[in-house]
Coordinates of C-alpha atoms in Angstrom, one line a residue:
M1 CA 57.0 132.5 71.1
K2 CA 56.6 132.3 74.7
I3 CA 56.5 128.2 74.3
Y4 CA 59.7 128.7 72.3
N5 CA 61.2 130.8 75.2
K6 CA 60.2 128.0 77.8
R7 CA 61.7 125.1 75.9
Y8 CA 64.8 127.0 75.7
I9 CA 65.2 127.9 79.2
A10 CA 64.3 124.5 80.0
A11 CA 66.9 122.9 77.8
I12 CA 69.5 125.6 79.2
A13 CA 68.5 124.2 82.9
L14 CA 68.9 120.7 81.7
S15 CA 72.0 121.1 80.5
L16 CA 73.3 122.7 83.3
V17 CA 72.4 120.1 85.6
L18 CA 73.9 117.3 83.3
A19 CA 77.0 119.3 83.2
G20 CA 77.0 119.7 86.9
C21 CA 76.5 116.1 87.5
K22 CA 79.5 114.9 85.5
A23 CA 81.4 112.3 87.5
P24 CA 85.0 111.7 87.7
M25 CA 86.8 108.4 86.6
A26 CA 88.0 106.0 89.1
T27 CA 91.6 105.2 89.1
V28 CA 91.9 101.4 87.0
V29 CA 93.8 99.2 89.3
K30 CA 95.4 96.1 87.9
D31 CA 96.7 93.1 90.0
E32 CA 100.2 92.3 88.6
V33 CA 101.3 90.2 91.7
K34 CA 98.2 87.8 91.2
E35 CA 99.1 87.2 87.4
N36 CA 102.9 87.1 87.9
I37 CA 102.9 84.1 90.6
P38 CA 105.2 81.7 89.9
Q39 CA 104.3 78.1 88.8
N40 CA 106.1 76.5 91.8
F41 CA 107.6 77.5 95.0
N42 CA 111.2 76.6 93.9
Q43 CA 113.2 75.3 90.8
Q44 CA 114.0 71.8 92.6
D45 CA 110.5 70.7 93.8
Q46 CA 107.8 70.5 91.5
G47 CA 104.4 70.9 93.3
D48 CA 101.7 68.4 92.8
A49 CA 98.1 70.1 92.1
N50 CA 96.4 67.0 93.5
N51 CA 98.6 66.7 96.8
N52 CA 98.2 69.7 99.2
S53 CA 98.3 69.7 102.9
G54 CA 96.7 72.8 103.4
T55 CA 93.2 71.2 102.3
T56 CA 93.5 68.7 105.1
P57 CA 91.2 69.1 108.0
W58 CA 93.1 69.8 111.3
R59 CA 91.5 66.7 113.0
Q60 CA 93.5 64.8 110.6
F61 CA 96.7 66.7 110.7
F62 CA 97.0 66.4 114.4
T63 CA 97.0 62.9 115.9
D64 CA 98.0 63.6 119.4
P65 CA 94.8 63.2 121.7
N66 CA 96.1 65.4 124.0
L67 CA 96.6 68.3 121.7
V68 CA 93.4 67.8 120.0
V69 CA 91.4 68.3 123.2
L70 CA 93.3 72.0 123.5
I71 CA 92.6 72.6 120.0
E72 CA 88.8 72.0 120.6
T73 CA 88.8 74.0 123.8
A74 CA 90.5 76.9 122.1
L75 CA 87.9 77.0 119.3
K76 CA 85.0 77.0 122.0
N77 CA 86.4 79.6 124.4
N78 CA 88.9 81.8 122.9
Q79 CA 88.2 85.2 123.4
E80 CA 90.0 86.6 120.0
L81 CA 87.8 84.2 118.1
M82 CA 84.8 85.4 120.0
I83 CA 85.5 89.1 119.2
T84 CA 86.0 88.2 115.4
L85 CA 82.4 86.4 115.5
Q86 CA 80.8 89.9 116.5
E87 CA 82.5 91.7 113.7
I88 CA 80.8 89.1 111.4
E89 CA 77.4 90.2 113.1
I90 CA 78.3 93.6 113.0
A91 CA 79.1 93.4 108.9
K92 CA 76.0 91.3 108.6
S93 CA 73.9 94.2 110.1
G94 CA 75.6 96.6 107.5
V95 CA 74.2 94.2 104.8
L96 CA 70.6 94.4 106.1
A97 CA 70.8 98.2 106.5
K98 CA 72.1 98.7 103.1
K99 CA 69.4 96.2 101.8
G100 CA 66.7 98.3 103.5
R101 CA 67.5 101.6 101.6
L102 CA 66.2 99.5 98.5
T103 CA 62.8 99.6 99.6
P104 CA 60.4 102.6 100.8
T105 CA 60.4 103.4 104.6
V106 CA 56.8 103.8 106.2
S107 CA 56.2 105.5 109.5
A108 CA 53.1 106.1 111.5
G109 CA 52.9 109.1 113.5
V110 CA 50.3 111.6 115.3
G111 CA 50.5 115.4 116.3
A112 CA 48.9 118.2 117.8
G113 CA 49.4 121.7 117.7
V114 CA 47.9 125.4 118.0
K115 CA 48.6 128.3 116.0
K116 CA 47.3 131.9 116.0
A117 CA 47.9 134.0 112.7
G118 CA 47.9 137.8 112.9
R119 CA 44.6 139.5 112.0
Y120 CA 46.0 141.8 109.5
T121 CA 47.9 139.0 107.6
S122 CA 46.4 137.1 104.6
E123 CA 46.3 133.8 106.5
G124 CA 44.6 135.7 109.4
A125 CA 42.2 137.7 107.5
G126 CA 41.2 134.3 105.7
D127 CA 40.6 132.3 109.0
A128 CA 38.3 135.4 110.2
T129 CA 36.1 135.4 107.2
T130 CA 35.9 131.5 106.8
Q131 CA 32.9 129.8 108.4
I132 CA 32.9 125.9 109.0
E133 CA 29.2 125.7 109.5
P134 CA 26.5 128.4 109.4
G135 CA 27.0 130.7 112.2
K136 CA 30.1 129.2 113.4
D137 CA 33.5 131.0 112.5
M138 CA 37.0 129.4 112.6
P139 CA 38.1 129.2 116.1
D140 CA 41.0 131.6 117.3
P141 CA 43.7 130.5 118.2
L142 CA 43.4 127.4 115.5
G143 CA 44.1 124.1 116.7
N144 CA 45.6 121.4 114.4
F145 CA 45.2 117.6 115.0
E146 CA 46.7 114.9 112.6
G147 CA 47.7 111.3 112.4
G148 CA 48.5 109.1 109.7
L149 CA 51.2 107.1 107.4
M150 CA 54.3 108.7 105.9
A151 CA 56.5 107.1 103.1
N152 CA 59.7 107.9 101.7
W153 CA 61.8 106.2 98.8
E154 CA 64.8 107.0 96.9
V155 CA 64.5 105.5 93.5
D156 CA 67.6 103.8 92.7
I157 CA 67.9 105.0 89.1
W158 CA 71.7 104.6 88.8
K159 CA 71.8 101.5 90.9
K160 CA 73.8 103.3 93.5
L161 CA 72.2 101.5 96.4
R162 CA 72.5 98.1 95.0
T163 CA 76.2 99.0 94.6
E164 CA 76.4 100.1 98.3
K165 CA 74.7 96.8 99.3
E166 CA 76.9 94.7 97.1
S167 CA 80.1 96.4 98.8
A168 CA 78.6 95.5 102.2
V169 CA 77.9 91.9 101.0
A170 CA 81.8 91.7 99.9
H171 CA 83.0 93.3 103.3
Y172 CA 80.5 90.7 105.3
L173 CA 82.2 87.9 103.3
S174 CA 85.7 89.1 103.9
T175 CA 84.9 89.2 107.8
V176 CA 84.0 85.4 107.5
E177 CA 87.3 84.7 105.8
G178 CA 89.0 86.8 108.8
K179 CA 87.4 84.5 111.2
N180 CA 88.8 81.5 109.2
F181 CA 92.2 83.1 109.6
V182 CA 91.7 83.8 113.2
L183 CA 90.8 79.9 113.5
S184 CA 94.1 79.0 111.6
N185 CA 96.4 81.2 113.6
L186 CA 94.8 80.0 116.8
I187 CA 95.4 76.3 116.1
E188 CA 99.0 77.2 115.2
E189 CA 99.4 79.0 118.4
V190 CA 97.9 76.0 120.2
A191 CA 100.0 73.4 118.7
N192 CA 103.3 75.2 118.9
N193 CA 102.9 76.2 122.3
Y194 CA 102.1 72.6 123.1
Y195 CA 105.3 71.3 121.4
E196 CA 107.3 74.0 123.2
L197 CA 105.7 73.0 126.6
L198 CA 106.7 69.5 125.8
A199 CA 110.4 70.4 125.0
L200 CA 110.5 72.3 128.2
D201 CA 109.5 68.9 130.2
N202 CA 112.3 67.2 128.7
Q203 CA 114.9 69.7 129.1
L204 CA 113.7 69.6 132.7
D205 CA 114.2 66.0 132.8
I206 CA 117.9 66.5 131.2
I207 CA 118.8 69.1 133.6
Q208 CA 117.7 66.7 136.7
Q209 CA 119.8 63.6 134.9
Y210 CA 122.6 66.2 135.0
T211 CA 122.4 67.3 138.2
K212 CA 122.5 63.5 139.6
L213 CA 125.3 63.2 137.2
Q214 CA 127.0 66.2 139.0
Q215 CA 126.2 65.0 142.2
R216 CA 128.0 61.6 141.7
A217 CA 131.1 63.5 140.1
L218 CA 131.2 65.5 143.5
E219 CA 131.3 62.6 145.5
I220 CA 134.2 60.8 143.3
S221 CA 135.9 64.3 143.6
K222 CA 135.6 64.1 147.6
I223 CA 136.9 60.5 147.6
Q224 CA 139.8 61.4 145.5
K225 CA 140.6 64.5 147.6
E226 CA 140.8 62.2 150.9
A227 CA 143.1 59.9 148.9
A228 CA 145.3 62.8 147.8
A229 CA 144.3 62.1 144.2
A230 CA 142.4 65.6 143.6
T231 CA 142.7 68.9 145.0
E232 CA 140.2 71.0 146.9
L233 CA 139.9 73.1 143.7
A234 CA 138.2 70.2 142.0
V235 CA 135.6 69.7 144.8
K236 CA 134.7 73.4 144.7
K237 CA 134.3 73.5 141.0
F238 CA 132.1 70.3 140.7
E239 CA 130.1 72.2 143.9
A240 CA 129.7 75.1 141.6
E241 CA 128.7 73.2 138.8
L242 CA 126.2 71.3 140.8
A243 CA 124.5 74.6 142.2
K244 CA 124.4 75.9 138.6
S245 CA 122.5 73.1 137.3
K246 CA 120.1 73.3 140.3
A247 CA 119.4 76.7 139.5
S248 CA 119.0 76.3 135.9
E249 CA 116.1 73.4 136.8
F250 CA 114.1 76.5 138.6
T251 CA 114.3 78.6 135.5
I252 CA 112.9 75.9 133.4
R253 CA 110.1 75.3 135.8
Q254 CA 109.2 79.0 135.8
E255 CA 109.3 78.6 131.8
I256 CA 106.9 75.7 132.1
T257 CA 104.5 77.3 134.2
E258 CA 104.4 80.3 132.2
K259 CA 103.9 78.1 128.8
E260 CA 101.1 76.5 130.6
N261 CA 99.2 79.6 131.2
E262 CA 99.9 80.8 127.7
I263 CA 98.2 77.8 126.6
N264 CA 95.4 78.4 129.1
A265 CA 94.9 81.9 128.0
L266 CA 94.3 80.6 124.4
C267 CA 91.7 78.2 125.6
G268 CA 90.0 81.0 127.3
R269 CA 90.3 79.4 131.1
F270 CA 92.0 80.4 134.3
P271 CA 95.3 78.4 134.9
Q272 CA 95.1 74.7 135.4
P273 CA 97.5 71.8 134.3
I274 CA 97.8 71.0 130.9
V275 CA 97.3 67.1 130.1
R276 CA 100.2 66.0 128.1
S277 CA 102.4 62.9 127.6
K278 CA 106.1 63.9 127.9
G279 CA 108.1 60.6 127.2
D280 CA 107.0 60.4 123.7
F281 CA 108.3 63.7 122.5
M282 CA 111.7 62.8 121.2
A283 CA 110.1 59.9 119.4
M284 CA 107.8 62.2 117.3
I285 CA 107.8 62.0 113.8
P286 CA 106.9 65.2 112.2
Q287 CA 104.0 65.1 109.5
T288 CA 105.0 64.7 106.0
V289 CA 103.8 68.0 104.3
Y290 CA 102.9 68.5 100.5
T291 CA 102.8 72.2 99.2
G292 CA 100.9 71.8 96.0
I293 CA 101.5 74.9 93.7
P294 CA 101.4 78.6 94.5
S295 CA 98.3 79.4 92.7
Q296 CA 96.3 77.2 95.2
L297 CA 97.0 79.6 98.0
L298 CA 94.6 82.1 96.4
A299 CA 91.8 79.5 97.5
N300 CA 93.2 78.0 100.4
R301 CA 94.6 80.8 102.5
P302 CA 91.8 82.7 104.3
D303 CA 93.7 86.1 104.5
I304 CA 94.2 86.0 100.8
K305 CA 90.5 85.6 99.8
Q306 CA 90.0 88.2 103.0
A307 CA 92.2 90.6 101.0
E308 CA 90.6 90.0 97.8
L309 CA 86.8 90.7 98.9
E310 CA 88.1 93.7 100.7
L311 CA 89.6 95.1 97.3
K312 CA 86.1 94.0 95.7
S313 CA 84.3 96.0 98.4
S314 CA 86.6 99.0 98.0
K315 CA 86.0 98.9 94.1
L316 CA 82.3 98.9 94.6
D317 CA 82.5 101.8 97.3
V318 CA 84.5 103.9 94.6
E319 CA 81.6 103.1 92.1
A320 CA 79.1 104.2 94.6
A321 CA 80.9 107.4 95.5
R322 CA 81.1 108.1 91.6
K323 CA 77.2 107.9 91.4
E324 CA 76.7 110.5 94.1
F325 CA 77.6 113.1 91.4
Y326 CA 74.3 112.0 89.5
P327 CA 71.1 113.4 90.3
S328 CA 68.8 111.5 92.8
L329 CA 64.9 111.0 92.7
E330 CA 63.1 110.8 95.8
I331 CA 59.3 110.0 96.2
S332 CA 57.3 111.0 99.6
A333 CA 53.9 110.4 100.2
T334 CA 51.4 110.8 103.1
L335 CA 47.8 109.9 103.8
G336 CA 46.0 110.2 107.0
L337 CA 43.6 112.5 108.9
E338 CA 43.6 116.2 109.8
A339 CA 41.5 118.8 111.5
F340 CA 41.4 121.5 113.8
K341 CA 39.2 120.0 116.5
P342 CA 39.7 116.1 117.4
S343 CA 35.9 115.7 116.9
Y344 CA 36.2 116.5 113.1
L345 CA 38.8 113.8 112.7
V346 CA 36.0 111.2 112.0
K347 CA 34.3 113.2 109.6
L348 CA 35.1 111.6 106.3
P349 CA 35.9 112.5 103.5
E350 CA 36.6 116.2 105.1
S351 CA 39.3 115.1 107.3
M352 CA 41.2 113.1 104.9
A353 CA 44.7 114.6 103.9
A354 CA 47.1 113.0 101.3
S355 CA 50.2 114.2 99.3
L356 CA 52.5 112.8 96.6
V357 CA 55.9 114.5 95.9
G358 CA 58.5 113.3 93.5
E359 CA 62.0 115.4 93.3
L360 CA 64.8 115.0 91.0
A361 CA 67.8 116.7 92.3
G362 CA 71.6 116.7 91.7
P363 CA 74.7 118.6 93.1
L364 CA 75.4 121.7 91.1
I365 CA 77.4 124.1 92.9
N366 CA 80.0 123.3 96.0
K367 CA 80.6 119.6 95.5
S368 CA 83.7 119.4 97.5
A369 CA 82.2 117.1 100.1
I370 CA 81.2 114.6 97.4
K371 CA 84.5 115.2 95.6
A372 CA 86.6 114.5 98.9
N373 CA 84.4 111.3 99.4
F374 CA 85.4 110.2 96.1
Q375 CA 88.9 110.5 96.1
T376 CA 89.0 108.9 99.6
A377 CA 87.2 105.7 98.3
D378 CA 89.5 105.8 95.1
A379 CA 92.6 105.8 97.5
R380 CA 91.2 103.2 99.7
Q381 CA 90.7 100.9 96.5
I382 CA 94.4 101.4 95.6
Q383 CA 95.4 100.8 99.3
A384 CA 93.3 97.5 99.3
L385 CA 95.2 96.4 96.0
Y386 CA 98.5 96.8 97.5
E387 CA 97.2 94.9 100.7
Y388 CA 96.2 92.2 98.4
D389 CA 99.4 92.2 96.4
K390 CA 101.3 92.2 100.2
T391 CA 99.1 89.4 101.2
I392 CA 99.8 87.1 98.2
L393 CA 103.4 87.9 98.2
N394 CA 104.0 87.3 101.8
A395 CA 102.2 84.1 101.5
Y396 CA 104.5 82.9 98.8
L397 CA 107.5 83.6 100.7
D398 CA 106.1 82.1 104.1
V399 CA 105.7 78.7 102.3
A400 CA 109.1 79.1 100.4
N401 CA 111.0 80.0 103.5
L402 CA 109.3 77.2 105.9
M403 CA 110.2 74.5 102.8
S404 CA 113.9 75.2 103.3
K405 CA 113.4 75.4 106.8
V406 CA 111.9 72.1 107.1
K407 CA 115.0 70.6 105.0
N408 CA 117.7 72.2 106.9
I409 CA 116.2 71.6 110.4
D410 CA 116.0 67.6 109.4
Q411 CA 119.5 67.8 108.8
Y412 CA 120.3 70.1 111.9
Y413 CA 118.5 67.5 113.8
K414 CA 120.3 64.4 112.4
L415 CA 123.8 66.0 113.1
K416 CA 122.8 66.9 116.6
S417 CA 121.7 63.4 117.4
E418 CA 125.2 62.4 116.1
E419 CA 126.9 64.9 118.2
T420 CA 124.8 63.9 121.6
Q421 CA 125.5 60.2 120.9
A422 CA 129.1 61.0 121.0
L423 CA 129.5 63.2 123.7
E424 CA 127.5 60.6 125.8
K425 CA 130.2 58.3 125.2
S426 CA 132.8 60.6 125.8
I427 CA 131.4 61.5 129.2
D428 CA 131.4 57.7 130.4
I429 CA 135.4 57.6 129.3
A430 CA 136.1 60.7 131.1
N431 CA 134.5 59.7 134.1
Q432 CA 136.3 56.4 134.1
L433 CA 139.6 58.2 133.4
F434 CA 139.0 60.7 136.2
K435 CA 138.2 57.9 138.7
N436 CA 141.7 56.1 137.8
S437 CA 143.2 59.6 138.0
R438 CA 144.0 59.8 134.3
A439 CA 141.9 63.0 133.8
D440 CA 141.6 66.0 135.6
Y441 CA 138.3 67.4 136.7
L442 CA 138.2 70.1 133.9
E443 CA 138.2 67.4 131.4
V444 CA 135.0 65.8 133.0
L445 CA 133.4 69.2 133.5
L446 CA 133.8 70.3 129.9
N447 CA 132.7 67.1 128.5
Q448 CA 129.6 67.0 130.8
R449 CA 128.7 70.8 129.7
D450 CA 129.2 69.9 126.4
A451 CA 126.9 67.1 126.6
L452 CA 124.3 69.0 128.4
D453 CA 124.2 71.7 125.5
A454 CA 124.0 69.3 123.0
K455 CA 121.1 67.6 124.5
M456 CA 119.1 70.5 125.4
E457 CA 119.8 71.9 121.9
L458 CA 118.8 68.4 120.2
V459 CA 115.4 69.1 122.2
E460 CA 115.1 72.4 120.7
A461 CA 115.8 70.9 117.2
K462 CA 112.9 68.2 117.8
Q463 CA 110.3 71.0 118.8
K464 CA 111.6 73.3 115.9
Q465 CA 111.0 70.3 113.5
L466 CA 107.5 69.9 114.8
S467 CA 106.7 73.5 114.9
T468 CA 108.0 74.2 111.1
V469 CA 105.7 71.6 110.0
V470 CA 103.0 73.2 111.9
D471 CA 103.9 76.7 110.4
I472 CA 103.9 75.4 107.1
Y473 CA 100.6 73.7 107.3
K474 CA 98.9 76.9 108.3
S475 CA 101.0 78.8 105.7
L476 CA 99.4 76.6 102.9
G477 CA 96.1 77.5 104.2
G478 CA 95.2 74.6 106.6
G479 CA 93.6 74.7 110.0
W480 CA 90.3 76.4 109.5
K481 CA 88.6 73.8 107.7

């Protein structure tokens, strides 16, 4: 009857433990954006899966030797990249920490102490009547000297620790992809700033040419004034336009200085001249870019792969948090020497002390902290899914927008070239008419201003042509390989 009662009590206790360790279910997340990604970037262009510029190494994509040197310098010295590399090291250490929890921890230690128990206590009375050797009672107060090894091990019966390690590995891999994304962005920034610098150089040349043109027009107006063919108003108008063009020159010079320093900052160095070739800028032909198909973005773009790995890590975190509701099995053991006098430590086997303890324990009451951790991990999992979906959607839209921009900027550049050529001819015609007093100074000024604006816009269009190609190369996942 007693055995039956003991079994009955044990069964009730076990049922209570199992009921108390019931774990909630995680939210099931489904990635619909990835499943519904279009087959092509638009209806007109059918991509070729075998031809994708995003897989081209950056050294092959960029052919300007001066730009290549700048990119190499930035990849060696850029501070943001260095910070990202340290994030990888931090994540790697996290993996090692989680891996270490899978194996027992062993530590060594020594200790010394003294204790006096009350005479009229069970411990004190026992010590007073105990003799270690004939005629020698237990010392009072009683010393304690010990030294040995201690081991602790949490047995991973639910694979919770393995899940945590897998999560740390996924996070580590995501930081590697994050580094690749920083590389891609860095190369894009260096290239775009380099082309902007070349554009500013060309605009400065245009302003200087325009200044010379205004200088000649001013001289003609003065001659015509002396011949009574023009008025003082015409002279003052040309003087004002000359001063304006000279002022614009200093504005562009400041922009050039700032752009050079921006490139130097990306290269992780103090201000110094940027080596470049100005004369070939307008003759540069943008690279032909092949987009491939949208599904290739999932493999090419580091930010998408980073978001995917973070999603995987967050799912594993939810699983690990869920297993916190289950009982844990811990084993601890000690082996060493212990005695109340240091001289007795060498007396074996009397001074040897050992222990082995196994403990199975699970949460039963007041599990609010565990529940909160689980709910937090579950919410982060959903958040990571939304982040992953947003990254895919933005990547697709980036490429689609830039493909359209490439076509439109090409047409814009072509028409601006035609406008510039027409205005160049009109300047010569206006100057001839002005010399022959068949056109007034306003016609000359307006033609020169229009021609200047057209040339400046043509240079900007060339810069946008080159930068858009760099942007779409980066959007396709290029640059980090």
